[in-house]
Amino acid sequence: MGGPARLKVIAERLNLSQSTVSRALNDYQDISDRTKRLVRAAANELGYQPNMHARRLALGKSETLGYVMPWQDRQVTEAFLSELMAGMAKALAGYGWDLTVLVPHSVAEELELFQRIARTRHISGLVISRTYSDDMRFGVLRDLQIPFVSHGRSNHCDETAWLDVDNELAFAEMTTYLAGLGHRRIAHIAGPEVYNFARQRRTGWRRGISEAALDPASAPLEETELSFEGGKAAMVRLLALDPPPTAVCCVSDVVAIGAMQAIRDAGLVPGREISLVGYDGLEIGAWIEPPLTTMSQPQRSAGRQLAEMLISLVEGTTGPADNQELVRASLVRRGTANPPISGWPESRQAVRQTTRANSGGVDS
Amino acid sequence: MGGPARLKVIAERLNLSQSTVSRALNDYQDISDRTKRLVRAAANELGYQPNMHARRLALGKSETLGYVMPWQDRQVTEAFLSELMAGMAKALAGYGWDLTVLVPHSVAEELELFQRIARTRHISGLVISRTYSDDMRFGVLRDLQIPFVSHGRSNHCDETAWLDVDNELAFAEMTTYLAGLGHRRIAHIAGPEVYNFARQRRTGWRRGISEAALDPASAPLEETELSFEGGKAAMVRLLALDPPPTAVCCVSDVVAIGAMQAIRDAGLVPGREISLVGYDGLEIGAWIEPPLTTMSQPQRSAGRQLAEMLISLVEGTTGPADNQELVRASLVRRGTANPPISGWPESRQAVRQTTRANSGGVDS
DNA sequence: GTTGACTCCGAAATCGCTTTCGGGAAGGGT
DNA sequence: ACCCTTCCCGAAAGCGATTTCGGAGTCAAC
């Protein structure tokens, strides 16, 4: 009758007051069961859905979470972003909450965004990702009193909520695994140390080297950007070493795939002369030749967990420090991690010495 | 002074009324320039941001767009989803609008979602993707009077807004290109015909075959799911033909990568015995060996266009039929499309005949 | 000097929902 | 008969913006 189903319409229809209807729907204790049943039936019949804006205005909450998309190094994050977001959105939908996507394009824009959110409060909590080792966002968000959970730790996250993979453990295990296959010269292609996860992975690799009692001197590290080209270039540098490593721990799958190309370009076969392990567990890795051995982290559930942690934070059910979760990555054995082959790199060195001799070079 | 910067605070500070301040900020004509300047200065100084919920409640609009994530065939869409969404979010941010992510997990859930949006109106427009040839969503959304634009056409989109790539043209060009290289038996690994884009690509391939005056009888088509495994299986079937095709147009890059593996498994080299062209322009394609020739569509700008079309629709500036845009895909020459090599597949057939003779088979 | 047009601003209603406060009706105890 | 609970529900005041309506003031014109 009265247009779309507002609270008022239901009230008039049942000869009740608006406030009674509202409280009935919200299951207040001071409304009789009979009335509640009546109201609910009517609401159902009319297909009533509360006006979100009115509700949120009155409540002072927004029931909306924001996901801050990483605005650089698109390459790496792209792969699992959509899956993560789908996980979050699905979990939120269960509570009637919404997920909005924020895409700042610079640090300045990101800070401006935070300011705006702090003022308008039209987003009641944030998920940030791509955390830096020294990440100013933690302080800013704390000062602005915006509830947030970070996907990845940082130096100042003792008192904040976060969900992270145990990168250090993962890379320690990865290194140990390679050592167990018989490798003695295990290199690491690392990411920029500003990224906390890159630093953690570095540390994990070092730990693995030392736990396997390998000689640190034969464990070279090459830092690179998180991209295909970066991985390729880093691998070229590793191949130029004398002797080169027989195995490489790569900071990410994309970097590992770049490294694979460098290996092929050198006339070698990834997983034969040089073993490789990536990180991320991307599906792509299984499609290439040879398929990339990697460590995978559970992206599907991560989204859900982030969402639930943040809701509980916003609602005040739990404190930030109660929401710190560390998950494990698991090794996915495919084709690029095998025992070292004999005769390499000695054979190459022989070739090289010959070449050098031919060109007048002399080996020590 | 008075807590966060509400309209009221500014008013009191300037000894003005709330309504004056509001109209000043919204640039009403009946406010003097001097007052406007004063108000704006104060607002700026206090860092005023309007409360979205109050504003949207009063306005009756939500200034929020929804992107309906495709809830199946995750594999394919994943690759460019995040880029598309980033494009949308960025464009929307310019207008002060938000983007929320909707992830229905079944047709029923999707319809329910539409109903809810129609009632609450807390999302004022939708972008839908993954359109079917016969897509009931078009009718439903029209009936519910929810403004929307589809990323991809359908059978009933004459009166609706859409942004689509000219799939047919792309595949006609792709086929022509292969024919120009000298191929005479050009196959197509097609996607499920329920997807409109899959049907369009099929049609384009057929057109290319006929325009190049090739024999339709030697232009086999294999339908498959949009996945790596699907592409691989389809290619296996194509390889079993006698004679097999010398070139294949693949409905997507992922399918093409699957096909490449089947080719390798058969002891052949993609791009040598059998040429391949994919579609989507994924970066991954450039990372594999040999790099995949493909056709790329501009994802970066697509998001922006979708957002702008939808805003204009919601605002009523333009009608649905005014917002139909067809963009072109462009060929990305990499390594898997080359002229056919001589001696193949005749050589293979010889081998096969021998085999058959040995096992007692007889050729007609 | 009354009228009229025009400029600029304030009061108040409105959007739809939540929540506090208070009061009527029913019931139980002295 | 009176008082005090307890159980329900209605009235009304927000939430923070927008927008309509009308009125105070200025100035020119007749």
Short mmCIF file of N, CA and C (backbone and C1' of nucleotides) in Angstrom, two decimals, chain A residues 17 19-20 23 30 32 35 58, chain D residues 8-12 14-16:
data_model
loop_
_atom_site.label_atom_id
_atom_site.label_comp_id
_atom_site.label_asym_id
_atom_site.label_seq_id
_atom_site.Cartn_x
_atom_site.Cartn_y
_atom_site.Cartn_z
N SER A 17 2.91 1.03 16.94
CA SER A 17 3.75 2.20 16.73
C SER A 17 5.05 1.78 16.04
N SER A 19 8.02 2.46 16.83
CA SER A 19 9.07 2.02 17.76
C SER A 19 8.86 0.59 18.19
N THR A 20 7.61 0.22 18.36
CA THR A 20 7.34 -1.16 18.74
C THR A 20 7.80 -2.11 17.64
N ARG A 23 11.54 -2.37 17.68
CA ARG A 23 12.07 -3.21 18.76
C ARG A 23 11.70 -4.67 18.59
N ASP A 30 11.31 -6.23 25.87
CA ASP A 30 10.06 -5.64 26.37
C ASP A 30 8.93 -5.68 25.33
N SER A 32 6.16 -8.38 23.61
CA SER A 32 5.61 -9.72 23.84
C SER A 32 5.86 -10.63 22.64
N THR A 35 3.38 -10.25 19.74
CA THR A 35 3.62 -9.08 18.89
C THR A 35 4.81 -9.33 17.97
N ALA A 58 21.45 6.16 12.51
CA ALA A 58 20.95 6.08 13.88
C ALA A 58 21.94 5.33 14.77
P DC D 8 5.05 -9.59 28.35
"O5'" DC D 8 4.21 -8.57 27.50
"C5'" DC D 8 4.67 -7.27 27.42
"C4'" DC D 8 3.58 -6.38 26.90
"C3'" DC D 8 3.91 -5.83 25.52
"O3'" DC D 8 2.77 -5.80 24.69
"C1'" DC D 8 3.90 -4.08 27.18
P DC D 9 2.98 -5.66 23.12
"O5'" DC D 9 2.97 -4.09 22.94
"C5'" DC D 9 1.78 -3.36 23.24
"C4'" DC D 9 2.11 -1.91 23.48
"C3'" DC D 9 2.66 -1.17 22.26
"O3'" DC D 9 1.64 -0.31 21.76
"C1'" DC D 9 3.73 -0.53 24.32
P DG D 10 1.84 0.45 20.42
"O5'" DG D 10 1.94 1.97 20.91
"C5'" DG D 10 0.92 2.48 21.77
"C4'" DG D 10 1.25 3.91 22.16
"C3'" DG D 10 1.62 4.82 20.99
"O3'" DG D 10 1.08 6.12 21.24
"C1'" DG D 10 3.46 4.66 22.49
P DA D 11 1.22 7.24 20.18
"O5'" DA D 11 2.20 8.27 20.91
"C5'" DA D 11 2.09 8.52 22.31
"C4'" DA D 11 3.16 9.52 22.75
"C3'" DA D 11 3.55 10.57 21.70
"O3'" DA D 11 3.79 11.80 22.36
"C1'" DA D 11 5.45 9.26 22.26
P DA D 12 4.20 13.07 21.50
"O5'" DA D 12 5.79 13.05 21.60
"C5'" DA D 12 6.40 12.80 22.87
"C4'" DA D 12 7.91 12.84 22.72
"C3'" DA D 12 8.42 13.82 21.66
"O3'" DA D 12 9.64 14.36 22.13
"C1'" DA D 12 9.22 11.70 21.18
P DG D 14 16.86 15.69 21.71
"O5'" DG D 14 16.72 15.49 20.11
"C5'" DG D 14 17.88 15.34 19.31
"C4'" DG D 14 18.53 13.99 19.53
"C3'" DG D 14 19.52 13.66 18.44
"O3'" DG D 14 20.78 13.41 19.03
"C1'" DG D 14 17.77 12.01 18.47
P DC D 15 22.05 13.99 18.39
"O5'" DC D 15 22.39 13.02 17.18
"C5'" DC D 15 22.74 11.68 17.39
"C4'" DC D 15 22.80 11.00 16.05
"C3'" DC D 15 23.29 11.93 14.93
"O3'" DC D 15 24.69 11.74 14.75
"C1'" DC D 15 21.37 10.61 14.26
P DG D 16 25.62 13.02 14.81
"O5'" DG D 16 25.49 13.64 13.35
"C5'" DG D 16 25.90 12.85 12.25
"C4'" DG D 16 25.34 13.43 10.98
"C3'" DG D 16 25.68 14.90 10.74
"O3'" DG D 16 26.15 15.02 9.42
"C1'" DG D 16 23.38 14.52 10.44
#
